[in-house]
Short mmCIF file of C-alpha atoms and ligand atoms in Angstrom, two decimals:
data_model
loop_
_atom_site.label_atom_id
_atom_site.label_comp_id
_atom_site.label_asym_id
_atom_site.label_seq_id
_atom_site.Cartn_x
_atom_site.Cartn_y
_atom_site.Cartn_z
CA UNK A 276 109.40 103.18 106.97
CA UNK A 277 108.67 104.75 103.60
CA UNK A 278 108.19 102.38 100.67
CA UNK A 279 111.22 102.85 98.44
CA UNK A 280 109.36 102.31 95.19
CA UNK A 281 106.43 100.47 93.66
CA UNK A 282 108.14 97.08 94.10
CA UNK A 283 108.72 97.65 97.78
CA UNK A 284 105.01 98.39 98.20
CA UNK A 285 103.96 95.37 96.13
CA UNK A 286 106.07 93.22 98.47
CA UNK A 287 104.15 94.69 101.44
CA UNK A 288 100.84 93.81 99.75
CA UNK A 289 102.15 90.33 99.02
CA UNK A 290 103.03 89.67 102.68
CA UNK A 291 99.48 90.56 103.70
CA UNK A 292 97.93 88.35 101.05
CA UNK A 293 96.63 91.41 99.20
CA UNK A 294 98.33 90.81 95.85
CA UNK A 295 97.03 88.12 93.53
CA UNK A 296 99.17 86.99 90.59
CA UNK A 297 97.44 86.03 87.35
CA UNK A 298 99.91 83.83 85.48
CA UNK A 299 97.68 83.05 82.50
CA UNK A 300 98.35 85.21 79.45
CA UNK A 301 95.61 87.85 79.18
CA UNK A 302 94.48 89.99 76.25
CA UNK A 303 94.78 93.77 76.90
CA UNK A 304 91.93 94.46 74.47
CA UNK A 305 89.23 92.81 76.61
CA UNK A 306 90.44 90.36 79.20
CA UNK A 307 92.20 92.58 81.74
CA UNK A 308 89.10 94.77 82.12
CA UNK A 309 86.78 91.76 82.38
CA UNK A 310 88.90 89.90 84.96
CA UNK A 311 89.33 92.92 87.23
CA UNK A 312 85.62 93.72 86.89
CA UNK A 313 84.83 90.24 88.21
CA UNK A 314 87.33 90.67 91.05
CA UNK A 315 85.45 93.81 92.18
CA UNK A 316 82.00 92.28 91.63
CA UNK A 317 82.62 88.90 93.23
CA UNK A 318 85.11 89.44 96.04
CA UNK A 319 83.91 91.62 98.95
CA UNK A 320 86.25 94.50 99.93
CA UNK A 321 87.54 92.81 103.08
CA UNK A 322 89.01 89.94 101.02
CA UNK A 323 89.58 91.73 97.70
CA UNK A 324 93.20 91.66 96.46
CA UNK A 325 95.08 93.90 94.06
CA UNK A 326 96.02 92.01 90.92
CA UNK A 327 99.24 91.58 88.99
CA UNK A 328 98.77 90.32 85.44
CA UNK A 329 102.14 88.77 84.71
CA UNK A 330 101.67 88.09 81.00
CA UNK A 331 99.89 90.61 78.82
CA UNK A 332 99.51 89.36 75.25
CA UNK A 333 101.83 91.18 72.89
CA UNK A 334 103.75 92.95 75.69
CA UNK A 335 106.71 92.26 77.94
CA UNK A 336 105.70 94.31 80.99
CA UNK A 337 103.44 93.02 83.76
CA UNK A 338 100.46 95.17 84.77
CA UNK A 339 99.19 95.86 88.29
CA UNK A 340 95.71 97.22 89.07
CA UNK A 341 93.76 97.82 92.26
CA UNK A 342 96.97 98.33 94.24
CA UNK A 343 95.83 101.62 95.78
CA UNK A 344 92.08 101.10 95.99
CA UNK A 345 91.09 97.43 96.06
CA UNK A 346 89.45 98.38 99.40
CA UNK A 347 89.76 101.08 102.09
CA UNK A 348 92.16 98.71 103.92
CA UNK A 349 94.44 98.57 100.87
CA UNK A 350 94.27 102.37 100.58
CA UNK A 351 95.32 102.65 104.24
CA UNK A 352 98.17 100.20 103.65
CA UNK A 353 99.36 102.33 100.74
CA UNK A 354 99.55 105.24 103.18
CA UNK A 355 101.17 103.08 105.86
CA UNK A 356 98.32 103.78 108.25
CA UNK A 357 94.91 102.50 109.36
CA UNK A 358 91.55 103.46 107.84
CA UNK A 359 90.54 105.71 110.75
CA UNK A 360 93.91 107.54 110.64
CA UNK A 361 93.80 108.35 106.90
CA UNK A 362 92.44 111.90 107.39
CA UNK A 363 95.04 112.75 110.02
CA UNK A 364 97.82 111.45 107.84
CA UNK A 365 96.65 113.62 104.93
CA UNK A 366 96.16 116.70 107.13
CA UNK A 367 99.61 116.34 108.66
CA UNK A 368 101.30 115.85 105.28
CA UNK A 369 99.54 118.83 103.71
CA UNK A 370 100.55 121.18 106.50
CA UNK A 371 104.19 119.98 106.62
CA UNK A 372 105.34 119.11 103.09
CA UNK A 373 108.85 117.71 102.60
CA UNK A 374 110.33 118.97 99.32
CA UNK A 375 111.99 116.41 97.05
CA UNK A 376 115.76 116.19 96.72
CA UNK A 377 117.54 116.19 93.38
CA UNK A 378 119.82 113.24 92.64
CA UNK A 379 121.98 112.69 89.57
CA UNK A 380 120.40 109.46 88.38
CA UNK A 381 118.18 106.55 89.38
CA UNK A 382 116.59 103.31 88.18
CA UNK A 383 114.05 105.18 86.02
CA UNK A 384 117.03 105.95 83.74
CA UNK A 385 117.98 102.28 83.20
CA UNK A 386 116.59 102.54 79.67
CA UNK A 387 116.39 105.86 77.80
CA UNK A 388 114.49 105.99 74.53
CA UNK A 389 114.46 109.09 72.32
CA UNK A 390 113.73 109.90 68.69
CA UNK A 391 112.65 106.95 66.54
CA UNK A 392 113.18 104.51 69.40
CA UNK A 393 110.16 105.91 71.26
CA UNK A 394 107.17 103.61 70.96
CA UNK A 395 104.33 104.11 73.44
CA UNK A 396 102.47 101.17 71.87
CA UNK A 397 104.91 98.83 73.65
CA UNK A 398 103.30 99.82 76.98
CA UNK A 399 100.60 97.31 78.03
CA UNK A 400 97.75 99.81 77.61
CA UNK A 401 94.31 98.26 77.87
CA UNK A 402 90.87 98.77 76.45
CA UNK A 403 88.74 99.37 79.51
CA UNK A 404 85.30 99.49 77.88
CA UNK A 405 85.52 97.34 74.77
CA UNK A 406 83.72 98.60 71.65
CA UNK A 407 83.14 101.98 73.37
CA UNK A 408 86.57 103.44 74.17
CA UNK A 409 88.13 104.53 70.85
CA UNK A 410 91.66 103.49 71.87
CA UNK A 411 93.70 102.04 74.73
CA UNK A 412 94.15 104.48 77.62
CA UNK A 413 96.71 105.25 80.30
CA UNK A 414 94.50 105.33 83.40
CA UNK A 415 97.09 105.90 86.13
CA UNK A 416 99.32 108.69 84.79
CA UNK A 417 100.83 111.26 87.16
CA UNK A 418 101.27 114.25 84.86
CA UNK A 419 103.86 116.81 85.97
CA UNK A 420 104.12 120.37 84.63
CA UNK A 421 105.05 123.78 86.01
CA UNK A 422 103.35 127.15 86.10
CA UNK A 423 105.28 129.31 83.58
CA UNK A 424 104.74 132.44 85.72
CA UNK A 425 105.40 131.22 89.26
CA UNK A 426 107.49 128.13 88.53
CA UNK A 427 105.25 126.14 90.88
CA UNK A 428 105.09 122.45 90.04
CA UNK A 429 101.90 120.46 89.69
CA UNK A 430 101.09 116.78 89.37
CA UNK A 431 97.65 115.46 88.47
CA UNK A 432 96.07 112.31 87.10
CA UNK A 433 94.36 113.02 83.78
CA UNK A 434 93.44 110.21 81.40
CA UNK A 435 95.64 109.75 78.32
CA UNK A 436 94.33 108.33 75.05
CA UNK A 437 96.88 106.48 72.94
CA UNK A 438 96.98 108.18 69.54
CA UNK A 439 100.23 106.81 68.13
CA UNK A 440 103.75 105.74 69.08
CA UNK A 441 104.60 109.33 70.08
CA UNK A 442 101.22 110.94 70.68
CA UNK A 443 98.53 110.98 73.37
CA UNK A 444 95.24 112.81 73.90
CA UNK A 445 95.02 114.54 77.32
CA UNK A 446 91.68 115.10 79.04
CA UNK A 447 91.27 117.79 81.71
CA UNK A 448 87.68 117.57 82.88
CA UNK A 449 87.37 121.06 84.36
CA UNK A 450 89.15 124.40 84.11
CA UNK A 451 89.96 123.94 87.83
CA UNK A 452 92.64 121.37 87.02
CA UNK A 453 95.99 122.95 87.85
CA UNK A 454 97.58 121.85 84.58
CA UNK A 455 94.85 123.70 82.69
CA UNK A 456 96.15 127.08 83.82
CA UNK A 457 99.71 126.09 82.95
CA UNK A 458 98.65 125.29 79.38
CA UNK A 459 96.55 128.47 79.09
CA UNK A 460 99.35 130.73 80.32
CA UNK A 461 101.79 129.17 77.86
CA UNK A 462 99.30 129.30 74.99
CA UNK A 463 98.84 133.02 75.43
CA UNK A 464 102.58 133.34 74.67
CA UNK A 465 102.33 130.80 71.83
CA UNK A 466 104.48 128.40 73.85
CA UNK A 467 104.20 124.64 74.41
CA UNK A 468 103.82 123.21 77.93
CA UNK A 469 106.54 120.72 78.85
CA UNK A 470 105.24 117.73 80.78
CA UNK A 471 106.33 114.39 82.21
CA UNK A 472 104.05 111.43 82.83
CA UNK A 473 105.05 109.19 85.73
CA UNK A 474 103.68 105.63 85.77
CA UNK A 475 104.35 103.24 88.64
CA UNK A 476 105.78 104.75 91.82
CA UNK A 477 105.56 104.32 95.56
CA UNK A 478 101.94 105.06 96.63
CA UNK A 479 102.25 108.66 97.91
CA UNK A 480 103.04 109.81 94.36
CA UNK A 481 99.86 108.54 92.65
CA UNK A 482 97.77 109.24 95.77
CA UNK A 483 98.76 112.92 95.80
CA UNK A 484 98.35 113.02 92.04
CA UNK A 485 94.64 112.12 92.29
CA UNK A 486 94.08 114.41 95.30
CA UNK A 487 93.29 118.10 95.12
CA UNK A 488 96.43 119.57 96.70
CA UNK A 489 97.37 123.23 97.03
CA UNK A 490 101.01 123.59 96.03
CA UNK A 491 103.54 120.94 95.09
CA UNK A 492 102.13 117.41 95.16
CA UNK A 493 105.67 115.97 95.32
CA UNK A 494 106.27 117.83 98.61
CA UNK A 495 103.08 116.39 100.10
CA UNK A 496 104.07 112.95 98.76
CA UNK A 497 107.39 113.35 100.61
CA UNK A 498 105.54 114.19 103.82
CA UNK A 499 103.24 111.16 103.40
CA UNK A 500 106.36 108.99 103.04
CA UNK A 501 108.07 110.73 105.94
CA UNK A 502 111.17 111.20 103.76
CA UNK A 503 111.92 113.35 100.73
CA UNK A 504 111.33 111.84 97.30
CA UNK A 505 114.45 111.55 95.19
CA UNK A 506 113.97 113.20 91.81
CA UNK A 507 116.02 113.30 88.62
CA UNK A 508 115.93 115.69 85.69
CA UNK A 509 114.13 114.64 82.53
CA UNK A 510 116.17 113.93 79.39
CA UNK A 511 114.33 116.30 77.08
CA UNK A 512 113.02 119.06 79.35
CA UNK A 513 113.81 120.63 82.73
CA UNK A 514 111.12 118.88 84.75
CA UNK A 515 111.99 116.62 87.66
CA UNK A 516 110.55 113.13 88.06
CA UNK A 517 110.83 110.48 90.82
CA UNK A 518 114.14 108.63 90.39
CA UNK A 519 112.55 105.34 91.48
CA UNK A 520 109.59 105.45 89.12
CA UNK A 521 108.96 102.50 86.82
CA UNK A 522 108.23 104.47 83.65
CA UNK A 523 108.37 108.15 82.61
CA UNK A 524 106.97 109.57 79.39
CA UNK A 525 108.45 112.99 78.59
CA UNK A 526 106.82 115.39 76.18
CA UNK A 527 104.97 118.65 75.70
CA UNK A 528 101.48 119.96 75.05
CA UNK A 529 101.70 122.00 71.84
CA UNK A 530 100.10 125.46 71.95
CA UNK A 531 96.76 125.92 70.25
CA UNK A 532 96.30 122.28 69.26
CA UNK A 533 92.99 120.52 69.99
CA UNK A 534 92.07 117.08 68.72
CA UNK A 535 89.15 114.78 69.25
CA UNK A 536 89.45 112.80 72.49
CA UNK A 537 87.21 110.18 74.07
CA UNK A 538 84.68 109.01 74.87
CA UNK A 539 86.01 106.99 77.81
CA UNK A 540 84.10 104.63 80.11
CA UNK A 541 83.94 106.68 83.29
CA UNK A 542 83.60 106.18 87.02
CA UNK A 543 79.92 107.16 86.93
CA UNK A 544 79.24 103.85 85.20
CA UNK A 545 78.59 105.56 81.86
CA UNK A 546 80.69 106.60 78.89
CA UNK A 547 82.11 110.09 79.49
CA UNK A 548 81.85 112.80 76.88
CA UNK A 549 84.12 113.21 73.86
CA UNK A 550 85.25 116.33 72.05
CA UNK A 551 88.23 118.58 71.31
CA UNK A 552 91.05 118.22 73.79
CA UNK A 553 94.79 118.75 74.35
CA UNK A 554 97.48 116.44 72.99
CA UNK A 555 100.90 115.39 74.28
CA UNK A 556 103.79 114.95 71.83
CA UNK A 557 106.24 112.46 73.32
CA UNK A 558 109.94 113.38 73.29
CA UNK A 559 111.36 110.50 75.37
CA UNK A 560 110.43 107.41 77.34
CA UNK A 561 112.65 106.26 80.17
CA UNK A 562 112.08 103.18 82.29
CA UNK A 563 113.58 100.54 84.54
CA UNK A 564 115.15 97.44 83.05
CA UNK A 565 112.05 95.35 83.85
CA UNK A 566 109.32 97.94 84.35
CA UNK A 567 105.98 97.22 86.01
CA UNK A 568 103.04 99.09 84.52
CA UNK A 569 100.38 100.43 86.93
CA UNK A 570 96.77 101.06 85.92
CA UNK A 571 93.84 102.46 87.88
CA UNK A 572 90.71 100.37 87.53
CA UNK A 573 87.72 102.67 87.03
CA UNK A 574 84.39 102.61 85.08
CA UNK A 575 81.18 101.28 86.69
CA UNK A 576 81.34 101.28 90.50
CA UNK A 577 82.45 99.47 92.55
CA UNK A 578 85.93 100.14 91.24
CA UNK A 579 89.36 101.20 92.42
CA UNK A 580 88.50 104.73 91.33
CA UNK A 581 85.30 104.96 93.41
CA UNK A 582 87.11 103.45 96.41
CA UNK A 583 89.89 106.04 96.19
CA UNK A 584 87.46 108.92 95.71
CA UNK A 585 85.13 107.80 98.48
CA UNK A 586 87.69 106.79 101.10
CA UNK A 587 89.80 109.92 100.85
CA UNK A 588 86.80 112.22 100.89
CA UNK A 589 84.93 110.41 103.68
CA UNK A 590 87.74 110.89 106.11
CA UNK A 591 88.48 114.48 105.11
CA UNK A 592 84.82 115.47 105.37
CA UNK A 593 84.34 113.70 108.68
CA UNK A 594 87.28 115.60 110.08
CA UNK A 595 85.84 118.89 108.80
CA UNK A 596 82.36 118.36 110.23
CA UNK A 597 83.44 116.85 113.52
CA UNK A 598 86.65 118.64 114.41
CA UNK A 599 86.58 121.96 112.57
CA UNK A 600 82.84 122.67 112.88
CA UNK A 601 82.30 120.54 116.01
CA UNK A 602 79.03 119.09 114.79
CA UNK A 603 77.78 115.97 116.62
CA UNK A 604 78.37 113.82 113.54
CA UNK A 605 78.98 110.10 113.99
CA UNK A 606 79.93 109.07 110.46
CA UNK A 607 79.91 110.24 106.84
CA UNK A 608 80.06 107.98 103.81
CA UNK A 609 80.09 108.59 100.08
CA UNK A 610 78.26 105.52 98.83
CA UNK A 611 80.16 103.55 96.26
CA UNK A 612 77.10 103.32 94.01
CA UNK A 613 77.56 107.06 93.47
CA UNK A 614 81.19 106.53 92.49
CA UNK A 615 82.33 108.00 95.81
CA UNK A 616 81.10 111.37 94.54
CA UNK A 617 77.34 111.71 94.05
CA UNK A 618 75.64 110.23 97.11
CA UNK A 619 76.57 111.19 100.66
CA UNK A 620 75.10 109.80 103.86
CA UNK A 621 75.65 111.49 107.20
CA UNK A 622 74.70 110.11 110.61
CA UNK A 623 74.47 112.49 113.54
CA UNK A 624 72.87 113.18 116.91
CA UNK A 625 70.01 115.54 116.14
CA UNK A 626 70.50 117.99 118.97
CA UNK A 627 68.70 120.80 117.18
CA UNK A 628 66.02 120.75 114.44
CA UNK A 629 68.28 122.77 112.10
CA UNK A 630 71.27 120.51 112.53
CA UNK A 631 70.55 118.14 109.61
CA UNK A 632 70.36 121.13 107.22
CA UNK A 633 73.50 122.63 108.69
CA UNK A 634 75.36 119.36 108.06
CA UNK A 635 74.14 119.33 104.44
CA UNK A 636 75.33 122.86 103.79
CA UNK A 637 78.63 122.17 105.48
CA UNK A 638 79.18 119.20 103.17
CA UNK A 639 78.30 121.25 100.08
CA UNK A 640 80.52 124.13 101.16
CA UNK A 641 83.39 121.73 101.78
CA UNK A 642 83.23 120.45 98.23
CA UNK A 643 80.73 122.22 95.98
CA UNK A 644 80.57 119.73 93.14
CA UNK A 645 80.07 116.52 95.09
CA UNK A 646 77.20 115.13 97.10
CA UNK A 647 74.31 115.62 94.69
CA UNK A 648 72.35 113.61 97.23
CA UNK A 649 72.89 114.16 100.93
CA UNK A 650 70.88 111.96 103.25
CA UNK A 651 71.10 112.78 106.95
CA UNK A 652 70.07 110.08 109.41
CA UNK A 653 70.10 109.61 113.17
CA UNK A 654 73.20 108.17 114.76
CA UNK A 655 71.69 104.72 115.35
CA UNK A 656 71.62 104.12 111.58
CA UNK A 657 74.68 102.39 110.07
CA UNK A 658 75.22 104.45 106.91
CA UNK A 659 77.64 101.87 105.47
CA UNK A 660 74.65 99.54 105.19
CA UNK A 661 72.54 100.56 102.16
CA UNK A 662 69.51 98.75 103.60
CA UNK A 663 69.48 100.88 106.74
CA UNK A 664 69.85 104.13 104.77
CA UNK A 665 66.92 103.21 102.55
CA UNK A 666 64.90 102.10 105.59
CA UNK A 667 65.39 105.52 107.19
CA UNK A 668 64.48 107.24 103.92
CA UNK A 669 61.37 105.07 103.70
CA UNK A 670 59.88 105.83 107.13
CA UNK A 671 61.58 108.87 108.63
CA UNK A 672 60.84 111.22 105.76
CA UNK A 673 57.84 113.31 104.78
CA UNK A 674 58.98 114.43 101.32
CA UNK A 675 57.08 117.73 101.24
CA UNK A 676 58.71 118.74 104.50
CA UNK A 677 62.09 117.03 104.55
CA UNK A 678 63.52 117.53 101.04
CA UNK A 679 65.63 120.55 100.18
CA UNK A 680 66.35 121.11 96.48
CA UNK A 681 69.03 123.59 95.42
CA UNK A 682 69.42 124.69 91.83
CA UNK A 683 72.41 125.90 89.81
CA UNK A 684 75.16 124.61 92.05
CA UNK A 685 78.53 123.35 90.79
CA UNK A 686 78.22 119.83 89.42
CA UNK A 687 80.35 116.85 88.53
CA UNK A 688 81.62 117.39 84.98
CA UNK A 689 81.05 113.75 84.03
CA UNK A 690 77.50 113.50 85.44
CA UNK A 691 75.47 112.16 82.48
CA UNK A 692 72.17 113.42 83.97
CA UNK A 693 73.18 117.05 83.49
CA UNK A 694 71.15 118.62 80.66
CA UNK A 695 73.11 119.24 77.47
CA UNK A 696 72.48 122.99 77.61
CA UNK A 697 74.04 123.11 81.08
CA UNK A 698 77.37 121.82 79.77
CA UNK A 699 79.75 124.05 77.91
CA UNK A 700 80.09 121.56 75.07
CA UNK A 701 83.14 123.05 73.42
CA UNK A 702 85.41 122.74 76.41
CA UNK A 703 83.29 120.13 78.25
CA UNK A 704 84.29 121.82 81.45
CA UNK A 705 81.63 123.85 83.25
CA UNK A 706 78.66 122.01 84.66
CA UNK A 707 75.68 123.18 86.68
CA UNK A 708 73.75 120.67 88.73
CA UNK A 709 70.95 120.74 91.25
CA UNK A 710 71.31 119.04 94.60
CA UNK A 711 68.94 117.50 97.07
CA UNK A 712 69.24 117.17 100.81
CA UNK A 713 67.06 114.62 102.56
CA UNK A 714 66.50 115.04 106.28
CA UNK A 715 65.87 111.42 107.21
CA UNK A 716 66.26 111.96 110.94
CA UNK A 717 63.27 111.38 113.22
CA UNK A 718 61.56 114.73 113.76
CA UNK A 719 59.39 113.59 116.68
CA UNK A 720 59.24 110.68 119.08
CA UNK A 721 58.76 107.50 117.10
CA UNK A 722 56.96 104.38 118.28
CA UNK A 723 59.05 101.49 119.59
CA UNK A 724 60.76 99.34 116.95
CA UNK A 725 58.97 96.14 116.02
CA UNK A 726 61.81 93.74 116.79
CA UNK A 727 62.33 91.35 119.72
CA UNK A 728 64.25 92.86 122.66
CA UNK A 729 68.02 92.45 122.35
CA UNK A 730 68.16 90.07 125.33
CA UNK A 731 65.80 87.66 123.55
CA UNK A 732 68.03 87.67 120.49
CA UNK A 733 71.10 87.17 122.67
CA UNK A 734 69.45 84.19 124.36
CA UNK A 735 68.69 82.65 120.99
CA UNK A 736 72.26 83.26 119.81
CA UNK A 737 73.60 81.53 122.92
CA UNK A 738 71.64 78.39 122.03
CA UNK A 739 71.71 78.74 118.24
CA UNK A 740 72.76 75.16 117.59
CA UNK A 741 69.67 73.88 119.43
CA UNK A 742 67.40 75.18 116.71
CA UNK A 743 69.15 73.10 114.05
CA UNK A 744 68.94 75.90 111.50
CA UNK A 745 72.50 76.06 110.13
C1 FMN B 934 91.39 107.03 88.57
C2 FMN B 934 91.23 108.51 88.39
C3 FMN B 934 91.19 109.04 87.11
C4 FMN B 934 91.06 110.41 86.89
N1 FMN B 934 91.01 110.89 85.61
C5 FMN B 934 90.88 112.22 85.40
C6 FMN B 934 90.84 112.75 84.07
O1 FMN B 934 90.89 112.03 83.07
N2 FMN B 934 90.74 114.10 83.90
C7 FMN B 934 90.67 114.95 84.97
O2 FMN B 934 90.59 116.15 84.77
N3 FMN B 934 90.67 114.47 86.25
C8 FMN B 934 90.79 113.13 86.48
N4 FMN B 934 90.81 112.65 87.76
C9 FMN B 934 90.72 113.60 88.89
C10 FMN B 934 92.03 114.30 89.14
O3 FMN B 934 93.11 113.41 89.13
C11 FMN B 934 92.00 115.02 90.48
O4 FMN B 934 90.95 115.95 90.48
C12 FMN B 934 93.31 115.73 90.82
O5 FMN B 934 93.10 116.48 91.99
C13 FMN B 934 93.75 116.66 89.72
O6 FMN B 934 94.97 117.25 90.08
P1 FMN B 934 95.10 118.83 90.18
O7 FMN B 934 94.21 119.23 91.32
O8 FMN B 934 96.55 119.02 90.50
O9 FMN B 934 94.71 119.41 88.88
C14 FMN B 934 90.95 111.29 87.99
C15 FMN B 934 90.98 110.75 89.28
C16 FMN B 934 91.11 109.38 89.50
C17 FMN B 934 91.12 108.84 90.89
MN1 MN B 935 97.52 120.26 91.86
#
């Protein structure tokens, strides 16, 4: 059964003990970021809840964070599936989208604010990296726009910097972002780009917004829900937005305008770059009577952002290597330390000496900017255990023989290690990076492992209490 809206999903989290309510009043300028940081640092993923901050100082709306990516289990719950079925669910939805249906009105129109009544500063926007971010940011916006030539709709999550009651900065990190081409096509005609920012919706909407989808994200969101999304027309432009959203900000990106944006504390664990960027002029805000504001928690991993990036990509890549290419791969995992982007581990059965390299190239071809590090290990290594990956790298590798370095490949735009001259500073969009593959499989027969035989350990376990150790 599809979640009807954000509230319906929050109720499902609640039932499973995955939503924690903070009743204490918290300060959006420092406290929200610090509390949620501690939640991710101190509570292991299996027990980690999403959080609802019920009282944000100076604001009337509650804020939820971590609701889509507190852990892979929470991500699966958001998709109404299990962790191992996530890839199938995505594949199915992408091949059979269900277009949205237009309705005349919906709860998102409970309150309609235009003209002087618009005030984006009433939203509980937080400072995520205090003393570094120049302003509060919207971190979970689903930004809708259409291609002026084809009419095709797009939705993507691009950070928004609060610049005033009716003004935001908009950051598109690469020219590959679909909204970028919409803005460029309009600019060539001297025209603005109408847009609508959706905040707080049932999970398929934000999850498709952060995913790289060919075609209409709202159609794929409908397929993930198993039922079409109901959409309503905006008040001040012709775009359609989910009728059951919590909040919608309507506006446009003026042609030819660039203003300073950033820096913003990013998912790499460092401040991202700042420079000239697009702006959004707000023309209306509509919301429910008692809206709930949703934020993505990002910055230093582990975070909601790295969980979402890693989990979605792990399953998609595993499917590609195993099912499409039929490689004898056991598991793939984008380590959270690399933000779910930079460090990939692959375990496989080394049936052929060239197989580890083939798996590396397949991963790079699948997504050219990710996986700056690819470490391939034998299938007996648990790649979700950092210790085992580093153990294999320590003793299964002869660096001169087993490292493959590739130069001038596509990189991650926010990677702070990229040399300044390799970044197109003006647009902050094109990045070249080198990549390294490490073949950490065993290339010949290794000696026996220096651990007691399993049966000895089992015998000890069976009589553990007798040793009086715990
Ligand atoms: C929490 C989070 C924040 C993101 N912020 C940005 C951002 O500020 N700018 C950007 O270009 N991409 C950002 N992304 C990545 C895009 O949302 C993602 O690449 C998406 O596919 C873009 O949509 P598009 O393919 O329709 O352009 C973010 C992703 C996540 C998970
Ligand atoms: Mn898109």
